Amino acid sequence: MIDFLARSGRRYLDALASLGRASAFLVQLLGALPSLFTRFSLVIKQLFSSGVMTLSIILVSGLFVGMVLALQGYNTLIGFGAEESLGIFVAKVLVRELGPVVTGLLFAGRAGSAMTAEIGLMKATEQLSGLEMMAVDPFKRVYAPRFIAGFFALPALAAMFSAIGVLGGHLVGVELLGVDAGAYWSQMQAAVEFREDVLSGLIKAVVFGFVVCWIAIFQGADCVPTSEGVSSATTRTVVYSCLMVLGLDFLLTAIMFSV
Amino acid sequence: MNTQQQQSDTLVQITDLRFKRGSKVIFDGINMQIPRGKITTIMGPSGTGKTTLLKIIGGQLKPSTGSVQVDGLEVPKLRRRDLYTLRKRMGMLFQSGALLTDITVFDNVAFPLREHTDLPERLIRHLVLMRLQAVGLRGSRDLYPAELSGGMARRVALARALMLDPMMILYDEPFTGQDPISMGVLLELIKTVNAALNLTSLIVSHDLAEAMSISDYVVIISNGKVIAADSPKALRESESQWVQQFLNGLPDGPVPFQAAAPDYATDLFDFEQRS
Ligand SMILES: Nc1ncnc2c1ncn2[C@@H]1O[C@H](COP(=O)(O)OP(=O)(O)O)[C@@H](O)[C@H]1O
Ligand SMILES: [Mg+2]
């Protein structure tokens, strides 16, 4: 019993210490951002690797999610004779919720884990120490470009997810189930608001991008520099990112829609 | 010899250095002086903290107490900007080479110049090829680090470390895992580079014969203390039991082979009593 208490106490302290390190890390990371103005090519390179890497999985997932939404929505809406409103349903669900959330989860699994593994391996093979000894700051050279690239990539990917999802909805709803194409698009256009839907979705995507990149880069930089250390850091990135995305989604929805 | 003279003969001055990792004491008050312009080797069994010592000299780790002066600058007290300025004058070769794996050999060697200078690309190319020629790898410039053998990677790392014309090079275990030929090449290289570029070389190693053969000065550390510091010749003739045990590779003597541990018998029986 005492043993159990001691162990959970230690865990709690470890978690606190790691949260403290993560916060200090974030401060240093943000401090390194201005240096990127002179090395934008580094950001472009990372944008390419994290953005393009995730693009195909985002497009495929977006298409399927949109198709499923149309199927489910049609079957529910037809009960009220409101199947013409399918476009509104698909677009709102995607833009407000599933676009940012699913993109956040997929991004964490694909690009976030890759970032952690790459940085962790750089640490394990002494590349980061090597940079420091060459008087090159890893925050400016390695972390900041990845952070900014991921931060911009996620909202863009979320937008693409929603766009392709709406097309998927059209494919199933209009082509397969026979909803009127004019109704699908015009009702969608009329009902989707900029502030309520697009902006709230964008805010979520921006927050998720920030948090996922922070977690991924910190876990890489903070890992135990061995192969097990890198692999458990990668797992942690995916688990923590997913939990944070889902938790923050609730929080942000509550803040933005209940007041 | 006046003190002014002495100051400039010593490049690295370590005084009463103490360092702990958790509760484990790595350095327990060591003193040493690394002479300028010479090849110095710090020797000691694995796990004594040789890599740690290099990181302390490079300012990556901070000692608990004690002073570490490099060219008159107190490293642990330097501000970040000054530390970076000092590091540009120190090249460090990591055990693994620590090359950036996503760029080619050429770009790795060019890296410090591209980061720290605005030299035109034509001049950079010129300088890089000169360094690669010096380490015998001009033909491998388009390879990626993953395509190099361990010995080649270390030579590329040496070329990279020489890029900013440092005053001192720190080598971490340069001899481990080298075949006899690349070992010979490396020894020769360290010696010629040191003489030709008027450097100070600091090698940490546990490879006795190789290190003794090229060093002007050898420091032996064990269990957090300096146990001897002298020229290789003087050390061979030393009467000290510690030194003789180390040089002759005897498993037992004043330097224990075992890491600090509870008494063997107690340790064994403890388990039986508990179970
Ligand atoms: N990151 C670390 N965290 C905790 N202990 C470490 C770490 N790195 C090294 N040590 C410990 O410090 C001691 C010295 O390590 P090191 O300087 O690498 O030795 P050497 O290079 O002489 O083999 C070792 O006993 C090792 O267990
Ligand atoms: Mg070592």
XYZ file of C-alpha atoms and ligand atoms in Angstrom:
562
model
C 0.000 0.000 0.000
C 2.743 2.421 1.032
C 4.623 1.206 -1.995
C 1.676 1.978 -4.207
C 1.319 5.466 -2.752
C 5.003 6.129 -3.165
C 4.893 4.985 -6.738
C 1.892 7.071 -7.722
C 3.441 10.028 -5.916
C 6.617 9.613 -7.903
C 4.668 9.398 -11.136
C 2.825 12.567 -10.280
C 6.095 14.366 -9.537
C 7.668 13.069 -12.752
C 4.693 14.293 -14.747
C 4.947 17.711 -13.113
C 8.666 17.922 -13.773
C 8.164 16.986 -17.385
C 5.406 19.587 -17.734
C 7.824 22.155 -16.336
C 10.503 21.161 -18.822
C 7.962 21.295 -21.651
C 6.971 24.840 -20.673
C 10.552 26.042 -20.500
C 11.122 24.361 -23.843
C 8.168 26.204 -25.358
C 9.490 29.560 -24.169
C 12.846 28.869 -25.810
C 11.119 27.587 -28.934
C 9.019 30.723 -29.305
C 12.106 32.819 -28.679
C 13.824 31.141 -31.619
C 11.013 31.873 -34.068
C 12.153 35.361 -35.178
C 15.401 33.861 -36.466
C 13.364 32.050 -39.122
C 12.877 35.236 -41.118
C 16.412 34.890 -42.375
C 16.230 31.147 -42.991
C 12.888 30.634 -44.553
C 14.225 27.870 -46.763
C 14.413 25.617 -43.702
C 10.696 26.102 -43.104
C 9.866 25.363 -46.734
C 11.798 22.115 -46.512
C 9.924 21.054 -43.385
C 6.611 22.222 -44.766
C 7.220 19.938 -47.671
C 8.152 16.948 -45.563
C 5.439 17.214 -42.899
C 2.712 18.645 -45.113
C 3.120 16.614 -48.259
C 3.784 13.444 -46.281
C 0.397 13.772 -44.600
C -1.508 15.025 -47.635
C -2.402 11.680 -49.212
C -3.702 10.153 -45.991
C -5.710 13.323 -45.326
C -7.313 13.286 -48.756
C -8.264 9.614 -48.613
C -9.625 9.876 -45.064
C -11.505 13.065 -45.891
C -13.200 11.434 -48.849
C -14.355 8.445 -46.810
C -15.512 10.506 -43.858
C -17.554 12.726 -46.185
C -19.115 9.685 -47.815
C -20.036 8.135 -44.479
C -21.501 11.420 -43.259
C -23.712 11.576 -46.325
C -24.969 8.035 -45.788
C -25.692 8.525 -42.106
C -27.099 12.017 -42.574
C -29.363 10.971 -45.424
C -30.890 8.141 -43.424
C -31.582 10.412 -40.478
C -32.750 13.451 -42.445
C -35.142 11.503 -44.674
C -37.151 10.627 -41.574
C -37.987 14.340 -41.314
C -38.307 14.771 -45.063
C -35.282 17.038 -44.867
C -32.865 15.148 -47.092
C -32.436 18.309 -49.202
C -30.484 19.756 -46.267
C -27.852 17.037 -46.514
C -25.315 19.575 -47.809
C -25.677 21.698 -44.677
C -25.239 18.704 -42.418
C -22.144 17.366 -44.175
C -20.448 20.740 -44.464
C -21.122 21.891 -40.915
C -19.976 18.666 -39.323
C -16.809 18.681 -41.398
C -15.872 22.319 -41.080
C -16.711 22.678 -37.412
C -15.644 19.319 -36.020
C -14.308 16.469 -38.038
C -12.031 18.481 -40.306
C -9.835 19.896 -37.542
C -10.161 16.937 -35.156
C -9.504 14.066 -37.542
C -6.751 16.054 -39.247
C -5.201 16.697 -35.830
C -5.288 12.994 -34.987
C -3.919 11.911 -38.362
C -1.258 14.593 -38.284
C -0.138 13.447 -34.832
C 0.080 9.857 -36.013
C 1.844 10.585 -39.272
C 3.889 13.789 -39.067
C 4.087 14.200 -35.272
C 5.473 10.749 -34.656
C 7.948 11.213 -37.507
C 9.123 14.524 -36.012
C 9.680 12.938 -32.608
C 11.531 9.980 -34.061
C 13.725 12.170 -36.239
C 14.694 14.567 -33.473
C 15.131 11.701 -31.009
C 17.482 9.924 -33.396
C 19.405 13.145 -33.942
C 19.841 13.295 -30.188
C 20.825 9.639 -29.863
C 23.427 9.955 -32.632
C 24.897 13.106 -31.037
C 23.867 15.293 -33.983
C 22.228 17.787 -31.649
C 25.295 17.965 -29.400
C 27.344 18.276 -32.559
C 25.317 21.286 -33.666
C 25.749 22.916 -30.277
C 29.479 22.375 -30.385
C 29.549 24.026 -33.818
C 27.889 27.012 -32.135
C 24.615 26.319 -33.956
C 21.497 26.551 -31.820
C 19.248 23.490 -32.314
C 16.267 25.626 -31.398
C 16.871 27.848 -34.396
C 18.161 25.227 -36.802
C 16.103 22.143 -35.926
C 13.099 22.830 -33.714
C 11.740 26.184 -34.837
C 11.465 25.343 -38.567
C 9.605 22.131 -37.765
C 7.305 23.915 -35.372
C 6.329 26.666 -37.779
C 5.942 24.257 -40.673
C 3.609 21.988 -38.706
C 1.748 24.961 -37.285
C 0.872 26.195 -40.780
C 0.457 22.765 -42.332
C -2.283 21.554 -39.997
C -4.916 24.245 -40.744
C -4.216 23.895 -44.474
C -4.609 20.136 -44.254
C -7.812 20.518 -42.225
C -9.234 22.774 -44.924
C -8.391 20.206 -47.570
C -9.928 17.469 -45.448
C -13.200 19.391 -45.247
C -13.179 20.259 -48.924
C -12.649 16.708 -50.081
C -15.170 15.522 -47.486
C -17.830 17.779 -48.967
C -17.043 16.287 -52.379
C -17.321 12.795 -50.898
C -20.709 13.796 -49.480
C -21.749 14.955 -52.935
C -20.602 11.680 -54.425
C -22.763 9.586 -52.109
C -25.619 11.996 -51.424
C -26.194 13.323 -54.928
C -24.830 10.695 -57.282
C -25.791 7.609 -55.288
C -28.802 8.510 -53.127
C -30.345 11.025 -55.491
C -30.402 14.242 -53.462
C -30.820 17.216 -55.776
C -27.413 18.630 -56.671
C -28.687 22.212 -56.693
C -30.172 21.805 -53.215
C -27.004 20.165 -51.873
C -24.778 23.053 -52.895
C -27.086 26.047 -52.547
C -28.375 25.117 -49.099
C -24.792 24.548 -48.027
C -23.750 27.947 -49.339
C -26.621 29.672 -47.650
C -26.261 28.025 -44.271
C -22.531 27.778 -43.659
C -21.465 30.919 -41.812
C -18.045 32.407 -41.827
C -17.797 33.217 -38.132
C -19.769 30.326 -36.665
C -18.363 27.582 -38.851
C -15.288 28.455 -40.840
C -13.606 30.626 -38.247
C -14.327 28.296 -35.351
C -12.936 25.365 -37.336
C -9.878 27.375 -38.234
C -9.253 28.361 -34.626
C -9.414 24.720 -33.616
C -6.999 23.679 -36.354
C -4.555 26.397 -35.356
C -4.671 25.361 -31.706
C -4.248 21.679 -32.577
C -1.306 22.488 -34.847
C 0.374 24.407 -32.063
C -0.154 21.707 -29.453
C 0.707 18.690 -31.607
C 3.941 20.258 -32.874
C 4.925 21.365 -29.402
C 4.389 17.865 -28.005
C 6.129 16.141 -30.913
C 9.226 18.343 -30.871
C 9.510 18.403 -27.099
C 9.213 14.625 -26.826
C 11.965 14.223 -29.408
C 14.288 16.684 -27.723
C 13.560 15.361 -24.235
C 13.808 11.639 -24.991
C 16.291 9.246 -23.462
C 18.907 8.987 -26.229
C 18.668 5.239 -26.860
C 16.560 3.190 -29.263
C 14.014 2.336 -26.553
C 13.980 5.952 -25.485
C 13.169 7.129 -29.001
C 10.468 4.533 -29.503
C 8.713 5.296 -26.220
C 8.942 9.024 -26.932
C 7.257 8.404 -30.292
C 4.453 6.508 -28.612
C 4.057 9.284 -26.064
C 3.769 11.852 -28.824
C 0.876 10.021 -30.449
C -0.943 9.294 -27.185
C -0.550 12.763 -25.659
C -1.353 14.525 -28.925
C -4.536 12.549 -29.447
C -5.702 13.135 -25.895
C -4.910 16.831 -26.131
C -6.699 17.214 -29.472
C -9.857 15.541 -28.179
C -9.782 17.315 -24.821
C -9.102 20.716 -26.340
C -11.804 20.133 -28.919
C -14.365 19.828 -26.168
C -12.978 22.852 -24.365
C -12.901 25.030 -27.473
C -16.388 23.951 -28.546
C -17.717 24.740 -25.102
C -16.086 28.163 -25.121
C -17.062 29.117 -28.663
C -20.618 27.801 -28.802
C -22.024 28.041 -25.320
C -21.516 31.777 -24.885
C 59.378 31.574 -16.249
C 56.954 34.291 -15.190
C 53.255 33.702 -14.677
C 52.312 35.536 -17.844
C 54.343 33.082 -19.848
C 52.854 30.143 -18.010
C 49.348 31.392 -18.665
C 49.828 31.335 -22.387
C 51.489 27.906 -22.346
C 48.349 26.401 -20.898
C 45.263 26.389 -23.085
C 42.879 24.573 -20.771
C 43.177 24.911 -17.026
C 40.917 22.783 -14.846
C 40.950 23.472 -11.131
C 39.228 21.457 -8.428
C 36.460 20.309 -10.758
C 33.576 18.424 -9.206
C 30.670 16.947 -11.113
C 27.778 14.694 -10.163
C 25.192 12.777 -12.146
C 22.295 12.258 -9.810
C 23.913 10.904 -6.676
C 26.874 9.455 -8.536
C 30.081 11.437 -8.221
C 31.840 11.508 -11.588
C 34.639 13.988 -10.807
C 35.813 14.471 -7.284
C 38.073 17.480 -7.436
C 40.331 17.067 -10.455
C 43.052 19.437 -11.597
C 44.769 19.433 -14.944
C 46.477 21.669 -17.428
C 46.345 21.046 -21.146
C 49.416 22.533 -22.813
C 48.952 24.717 -25.872
C 50.087 23.430 -29.246
C 50.540 19.851 -28.047
C 48.636 16.587 -28.300
C 47.267 15.625 -24.920
C 45.438 12.419 -24.153
C 43.133 11.866 -21.225
C 42.929 8.186 -20.467
C 40.708 6.210 -18.196
C 38.507 3.132 -18.123
C 35.071 3.323 -19.778
C 32.532 5.053 -17.642
C 35.015 7.266 -15.786
C 33.541 10.343 -17.393
C 35.833 11.128 -20.299
C 32.985 12.165 -22.578
C 31.509 14.101 -19.691
C 34.788 15.963 -19.274
C 34.798 16.990 -22.941
C 31.233 18.225 -22.612
C 32.210 20.259 -19.565
C 35.120 21.799 -21.462
C 32.769 22.567 -24.350
C 30.272 24.161 -21.974
C 27.483 21.655 -22.633
C 27.467 20.508 -19.021
C 28.048 22.678 -15.994
C 30.251 21.434 -13.142
C 28.953 21.527 -9.575
C 32.015 23.460 -8.427
C 35.455 24.228 -9.708
C 36.863 26.234 -12.544
C 37.333 25.367 -16.212
C 39.301 27.930 -18.173
C 39.793 27.710 -21.914
C 42.209 30.274 -23.285
C 41.689 32.341 -20.164
C 37.873 32.248 -20.347
C 35.891 30.744 -17.501
C 33.626 28.387 -19.475
C 30.836 27.654 -16.944
C 30.335 31.375 -16.371
C 30.214 32.458 -20.006
C 27.043 33.949 -21.356
C 25.424 32.113 -24.233
C 26.719 34.445 -26.921
C 30.305 34.318 -25.618
C 30.098 30.554 -25.248
C 29.080 30.241 -28.896
C 31.957 32.494 -29.909
C 34.336 30.284 -27.974
C 32.875 27.120 -29.490
C 33.621 28.390 -32.963
C 37.269 28.189 -31.946
C 36.903 24.610 -30.680
C 36.259 21.667 -32.970
C 34.802 18.553 -31.414
C 34.774 15.068 -32.862
C 32.091 12.927 -31.345
C 32.474 9.215 -30.931
C 29.986 8.554 -33.734
C 31.050 11.427 -35.967
C 27.700 13.147 -35.363
C 27.339 14.074 -39.030
C 23.974 15.419 -40.115
C 22.357 12.427 -41.768
C 20.050 14.274 -44.153
C 22.772 16.063 -46.133
C 25.798 14.897 -48.118
C 29.421 14.765 -47.025
C 30.098 17.969 -48.938
C 27.227 19.817 -47.292
C 28.231 18.512 -43.882
C 31.721 19.902 -44.250
C 30.373 23.156 -45.683
C 27.811 23.429 -42.893
C 29.807 25.505 -40.345
C 30.823 28.002 -43.031
C 27.308 28.358 -44.371
C 25.982 28.843 -40.852
C 28.561 31.311 -39.640
C 29.840 33.192 -42.672
C 28.510 34.870 -45.799
C 31.252 33.549 -48.038
C 30.318 33.086 -51.692
C 29.523 29.514 -52.691
C 32.560 29.338 -54.975
C 34.918 30.039 -52.116
C 33.092 27.602 -49.832
C 33.484 24.885 -52.453
C 37.174 25.636 -52.612
C 37.639 25.442 -48.852
C 35.551 22.290 -48.495
C 37.464 20.450 -51.195
C 40.745 21.431 -49.551
C 39.651 19.968 -46.223
C 38.253 16.842 -47.855
C 41.507 16.398 -49.746
C 43.394 16.680 -46.458
C 41.426 13.788 -44.955
C 41.556 11.817 -48.210
C 37.852 11.856 -48.963
C 37.495 14.346 -51.808
C 36.043 11.549 -53.940
C 33.307 10.768 -51.417
C 31.840 14.240 -51.332
C 28.466 13.221 -52.771
C 27.865 10.305 -50.418
C 25.433 10.491 -47.523
C 26.673 9.741 -43.984
C 24.782 6.438 -43.971
C 26.969 5.300 -46.884
C 30.236 5.851 -45.000
C 32.161 3.432 -42.837
C 32.827 4.429 -39.234
C 36.386 5.452 -40.021
C 35.350 7.544 -43.017
C 32.618 9.240 -40.991
C 35.180 10.248 -38.400
C 37.481 11.667 -41.060
C 34.602 13.690 -42.509
C 33.846 14.915 -39.008
C 37.490 15.958 -38.690
C 37.273 17.884 -41.961
C 34.149 19.585 -40.652
C 35.768 20.400 -37.325
C 38.676 22.039 -39.156
C 36.390 24.237 -41.220
C 36.365 27.260 -38.929
C 40.129 27.129 -38.262
C 39.823 26.252 -34.577
C 42.554 26.700 -32.009
C 41.745 23.356 -30.400
C 40.221 20.051 -31.407
C 38.599 17.664 -28.954
C 38.497 14.026 -29.979
C 36.141 11.605 -28.218
C 37.447 8.037 -28.497
C 38.770 8.456 -32.043
C 40.380 5.010 -32.100
C 37.540 2.716 -31.098
C 36.262 0.433 -33.807
C 38.916 1.311 -36.376
C 40.587 -1.334 -38.495
C 44.408 -1.301 -38.436
C 44.695 0.633 -41.697
C 42.248 3.385 -40.917
C 43.763 3.508 -37.432
C 47.152 4.254 -38.976
C 45.610 6.871 -41.264
C 43.836 8.494 -38.352
C 46.904 8.607 -36.106
C 48.917 10.166 -38.901
C 46.124 12.615 -39.603
C 45.796 13.788 -36.019
C 49.538 14.322 -35.847
C 49.931 16.186 -39.149
C 46.845 18.298 -38.592
C 48.059 19.293 -35.169
C 51.465 20.298 -36.457
C 50.431 21.883 -39.748
C 47.594 23.995 -38.388
C 49.309 24.785 -35.106
C 46.448 23.365 -33.074
C 46.030 22.006 -29.619
C 44.598 18.500 -29.662
C 42.824 16.929 -26.740
C 42.050 13.241 -27.119
C 40.074 11.140 -24.705
C 40.591 7.459 -25.144
C 40.946 4.107 -23.489
C 43.153 2.745 -26.271
C 46.454 2.764 -24.542
C 49.066 1.984 -27.177
C 47.687 4.326 -29.843
C 47.164 7.191 -27.466
C 50.634 6.831 -25.914
C 52.225 6.743 -29.359
C 51.057 10.144 -30.538
C 50.676 12.126 -27.324
C 53.060 14.678 -25.900
C 51.284 14.579 -22.592
C 49.030 12.016 -20.939
C 46.558 12.396 -18.088
C 45.173 9.266 -16.458
C 41.897 9.552 -14.572
C 40.117 6.902 -12.583
C 37.310 6.977 -10.042
C 36.910 10.707 -10.344
C 40.554 11.540 -9.625
C 43.598 12.287 -11.683
C 46.045 9.525 -10.850
C 48.910 10.626 -13.064
C 49.803 13.308 -15.577
C 53.081 13.331 -17.453
C 54.793 12.620 -20.746
C 54.319 9.059 -22.084
C 57.994 8.322 -21.478
C 57.890 9.449 -17.859
C 54.721 7.461 -17.278
C 56.274 4.231 -18.567
C 59.093 4.709 -16.131
C 56.784 5.635 -13.299
C 57.008 3.721 -10.059
C 53.385 4.284 -9.173
C 51.353 1.107 -8.772
C 48.292 2.838 -10.172
C 50.052 3.843 -13.333
C 51.682 0.468 -13.846
C 48.377 -1.304 -13.360
C 46.772 0.917 -15.940
C 49.570 0.751 -18.499
C 49.936 -2.990 -18.244
C 46.219 -3.643 -18.216
C 46.247 -5.659 -14.999
C 42.745 -6.559 -13.851
C 43.499 -6.091 -10.181
C 45.430 -3.512 -8.291
C 44.715 -0.199 -6.679
C 42.192 0.600 -9.423
C 39.212 -1.672 -8.872
C 37.802 -3.410 -11.946
C 34.350 -3.525 -10.363
C 32.076 -0.513 -10.306
C 31.226 0.482 -6.765
C 28.861 -2.172 -5.409
C 27.923 -3.769 -2.125
C 30.149 -6.545 -0.911
C 29.945 -9.503 -3.308
C 29.120 -12.165 -0.721
C 26.504 -10.012 0.970
C 24.990 -9.264 -2.388
C 24.706 -12.938 -3.306
C 23.368 -14.082 0.040
C 21.037 -11.169 0.369
C 18.904 -12.632 -2.393
C 18.770 -16.059 -0.801
C 17.796 -14.606 2.528
C 15.031 -12.582 0.985
C 13.565 -15.411 -1.050
N 22.896 11.335 -19.676
C 23.354 10.696 -18.597
N 22.581 10.583 -17.497
C 23.025 9.952 -16.389
N 24.225 9.390 -16.280
C 25.046 9.461 -17.328
C 24.659 10.114 -18.547
N 25.696 10.042 -19.406
C 26.663 9.384 -18.767
N 26.295 9.032 -17.523
C 27.107 8.334 -16.525
O 28.260 9.099 -16.357
C 29.400 8.266 -16.297
C 30.443 8.791 -17.238
O 29.990 8.689 -18.549
P 30.913 9.036 -19.798
O 31.435 10.417 -19.614
O 30.137 8.774 -21.023
O 32.095 7.987 -19.630
P 33.252 7.589 -20.653
O 33.156 8.503 -21.832
O 34.521 7.756 -19.886
O 33.050 6.162 -21.011
C 28.960 6.867 -16.625
O 29.095 6.099 -15.452
C 27.530 6.976 -17.028
O 26.806 5.964 -16.387
Mg 32.690 8.156 -23.785
